[in-house]
PDB file of C-alpha atoms in Angstrom:
ATOM      1  CA  MET R 765       0.032  -0.097  -0.023  1.00  0.00           C
ATOM      2  CA  GLN R 766       0.910   3.585  -0.456  1.00  0.00           C
ATOM      3  CA  LEU R 767       0.149   6.894   1.292  1.00  0.00           C
ATOM      4  CA  GLY R 768      -1.144   9.727  -0.713  1.00  0.00           C
ATOM      5  CA  ARG R 769      -2.781  13.142  -0.360  1.00  0.00           C
ATOM      6  CA  VAL R 770      -5.970  13.855  -2.355  1.00  0.00           C
ATOM      7  CA  LEU R 771      -5.489  16.915  -4.585  1.00  0.00           C
ATOM      8  CA  GLY R 772      -8.859  16.875  -6.276  1.00  0.00           C
ATOM      9  CA  GLN R 773     -11.313  14.992  -8.415  1.00  0.00           C
ATOM     10  CA  VAL R 774     -11.183  13.738 -12.025  1.00  0.00           C
ATOM     11  CA  VAL R 775     -14.448  14.188 -13.903  1.00  0.00           C
ATOM     12  CA  ALA R 776     -15.198  11.843 -16.728  1.00  0.00           C
ATOM     13  CA  THR R 777     -18.697  11.642 -18.149  1.00  0.00           C
ATOM     14  CA  VAL R 778     -17.844   8.883 -20.638  1.00  0.00           C
ATOM     15  CA  ARG R 779     -16.662   5.779 -18.583  1.00  0.00           C
ATOM     16  CA  SER R 780     -16.011   2.099 -19.011  1.00  0.00           C
ATOM     17  CA  PRO R 781     -18.697  -0.124 -17.636  1.00  0.00           C
ATOM     18  CA  GLY R 782     -18.128  -0.744 -13.903  1.00  0.00           C
ATOM     19  CA  PHE R 783     -17.134   2.875 -13.183  1.00  0.00           C
ATOM     20  CA  ASP R 784     -20.721   4.200 -13.119  1.00  0.00           C
ATOM     21  CA  ASN R 785     -20.871   4.510  -9.324  1.00  0.00           C
ATOM     22  CA  VAL R 786     -17.234   5.431  -8.344  1.00  0.00           C
ATOM     23  CA  SER R 787     -15.441   8.712  -7.959  1.00  0.00           C
ATOM     24  CA  LEU R 788     -11.984   9.218  -9.501  1.00  0.00           C
ATOM     25  CA  LEU R 789      -9.458  11.092  -7.289  1.00  0.00           C
ATOM     26  CA  LEU R 790      -6.252  12.950  -8.204  1.00  0.00           C
ATOM     27  CA  VAL R 791      -3.760  11.684  -5.550  1.00  0.00           C
ATOM     28  CA  GLN R 792      -0.185  12.707  -4.900  1.00  0.00           C
ATOM     29  CA  ASP R 793       2.059   9.816  -3.457  1.00  0.00           C
ATOM     30  CA  THR R 794       3.461  10.861  -0.092  1.00  0.00           C
ATOM     31  CA  THR R 795       4.801   7.351   0.864  1.00  0.00           C
ATOM     32  CA  ASP R 796       8.380   8.521   1.191  1.00  0.00           C
ATOM     33  CA  ASP R 797       7.922  12.176   2.280  1.00  0.00           C
ATOM     34  CA  ASP R 798       5.471  14.909   2.792  1.00  0.00           C
ATOM     35  CA  ASP R 799       7.294  17.536   0.615  1.00  0.00           C
ATOM     36  CA  GLY R 800       4.652  17.432  -2.100  1.00  0.00           C
ATOM     37  CA  ASP R 801       6.980  16.212  -4.812  1.00  0.00           C
ATOM     38  CA  GLY R 802       5.693  12.678  -5.185  1.00  0.00           C
ATOM     39  CA  ALA R 803       4.125  11.294  -8.362  1.00  0.00           C
ATOM     40  CA  THR R 804       0.536  12.124  -9.005  1.00  0.00           C
ATOM     41  CA  CYS R 805      -1.925   9.523 -10.179  1.00  0.00           C
ATOM     42  CA  VAL R 806      -5.665   8.844 -10.549  1.00  0.00           C
ATOM     43  CA  ALA R 807      -7.293   6.357  -8.137  1.00  0.00           C
ATOM     44  CA  VAL R 808     -10.766   4.917  -7.803  1.00  0.00           C
ATOM     45  CA  ASP R 809     -12.265   6.163  -4.528  1.00  0.00           C
ATOM     46  CA  LEU R 810     -13.930   3.417  -2.531  1.00  0.00           C
ATOM     47  CA  VAL R 811     -14.292   5.185   0.798  1.00  0.00           C
ATOM     48  CA  GLY R 812     -15.593   8.750   0.147  1.00  0.00           C
ATOM     49  CA  ALA R 813     -12.235  10.647   0.581  1.00  0.00           C
ATOM     50  CA  GLY R 814     -12.101  14.396  -0.009  1.00  0.00           C
ATOM     51  CA  ASP R 815      -9.612  17.134  -0.898  1.00  0.00           C
ATOM     52  CA  GLY R 816      -6.608  17.248   1.467  1.00  0.00           C
ATOM     53  CA  ASP R 817      -7.266  13.747   2.970  1.00  0.00           C
ATOM     54  CA  VAL R 818      -4.370  11.546   3.478  1.00  0.00           C
ATOM     55  CA  VAL R 819      -5.330   8.117   2.183  1.00  0.00           C
ATOM     56  CA  LEU R 820      -4.087   4.569   1.763  1.00  0.00           C
ATOM     57  CA  MET R 821      -3.921   3.351  -1.746  1.00  0.00           C
ATOM     58  CA  THR R 822      -3.591  -0.163  -3.057  1.00  0.00           C
ATOM     59  CA  THR R 823      -2.254  -1.075  -6.571  1.00  0.00           C
ATOM     60  CA  GLY R 824      -2.347  -3.800  -9.034  1.00  0.00           C
ATOM     61  CA  SER R 825      -4.373  -7.001  -8.400  1.00  0.00           C
ATOM     62  CA  ALA R 826      -5.148  -5.799  -4.914  1.00  0.00           C
ATOM     63  CA  ALA R 827      -6.853  -2.624  -6.369  1.00  0.00           C
ATOM     64  CA  ARG R 828      -8.826  -4.656  -8.813  1.00  0.00           C
ATOM     65  CA  VAL R 829     -10.081  -6.980  -6.043  1.00  0.00           C
ATOM     66  CA  ALA R 830     -10.989  -4.036  -3.714  1.00  0.00           C
ATOM     67  CA  ALA R 831     -12.862  -2.155  -6.574  1.00  0.00           C
ATOM     68  CA  GLY R 832     -14.739  -5.334  -7.706  1.00  0.00           C
ATOM     69  CA  ALA R 833     -13.698  -7.854 -10.420  1.00  0.00           C
ATOM     70  CA  ALA R 834     -15.606  -5.969 -13.155  1.00  0.00           C
ATOM     71  CA  THR R 835     -13.793  -2.739 -12.713  1.00  0.00           C
ATOM     72  CA  PRO R 836     -10.447  -2.606 -14.446  1.00  0.00           C
ATOM     73  CA  THR R 837      -8.353  -0.399 -12.250  1.00  0.00           C
ATOM     74  CA  ASP R 838      -4.712  -0.253 -11.141  1.00  0.00           C
ATOM     75  CA  ARG R 839      -5.032   2.008  -8.088  1.00  0.00           C
ATOM     76  CA  ALA R 840      -7.739   2.217  -5.482  1.00  0.00           C
ATOM     77  CA  VAL R 841      -8.164   4.426  -2.305  1.00  0.00           C
ATOM     78  CA  VAL R 842      -9.109   1.956   0.413  1.00  0.00           C
ATOM     79  CA  ALA R 843      -8.785   4.033   3.615  1.00  0.00           C
ATOM     80  CA  ILE R 844      -8.693   7.527   5.003  1.00  0.00           C
ATOM     81  CA  ALA R 845      -5.756   7.900   7.457  1.00  0.00           C
ATOM     82  CA  ASP R 846      -6.562   9.373  10.954  1.00  0.00           C
ATOM     83  CA  SER R 847      -2.808   9.766  11.696  1.00  0.00           C
ATOM     84  CA  VAL R 848       0.647   8.964  10.358  1.00  0.00           C
ATOM     85  CA  ILE R 849       3.511   8.233  12.623  1.00  0.00           C
ATOM     86  CA  ARG R 850       7.123   8.375  11.230  1.00  0.00           C
ATOM     87  CA  HIS R 851      10.122   7.456  13.366  1.00  0.00           C
ATOM     88  CA  GLY R 852       7.970   7.920  16.508  1.00  0.00           C
ATOM     89  CA  THR R 853       6.745  11.329  15.492  1.00  0.00           C
ATOM     90  CA  VAL R 854       3.231  12.132  14.470  1.00  0.00           C
ATOM     91  CA  THR R 855       3.571  13.691  11.002  1.00  0.00           C
ATOM     92  CA  TYR R 856      -0.237  13.861  10.196  1.00  0.00           C
ATOM     93  CA  ARG R 857      -3.381  13.917  12.242  1.00  0.00           C
ATOM     94  CA  THR R 858      -6.864  14.695  11.206  1.00  0.00           C
ATOM     95  CA  ALA R 859      -8.361  17.832  12.722  1.00  0.00           C
TER      96      ALA R 859
END
């Protein structure tokens, strides 16, 4: 799994079957640091995350299983983080 911060939504009115009832989020990878220079990707939102939320993403076959077998996806948001602790220090906590 990877940590990421939600930067916004991706709106697509024409979608592949299986994507009818899911939101697409623009997420920046923050797994290695919080500097805001991680790769940006699109992920299927399975938990209702919003702008600025720190989320856990899964990739590959784990993302496909989480999103449902009929939904062809490589990345899915599966949790919203309450806090992140690195080296014994809280680096993120929800308000």
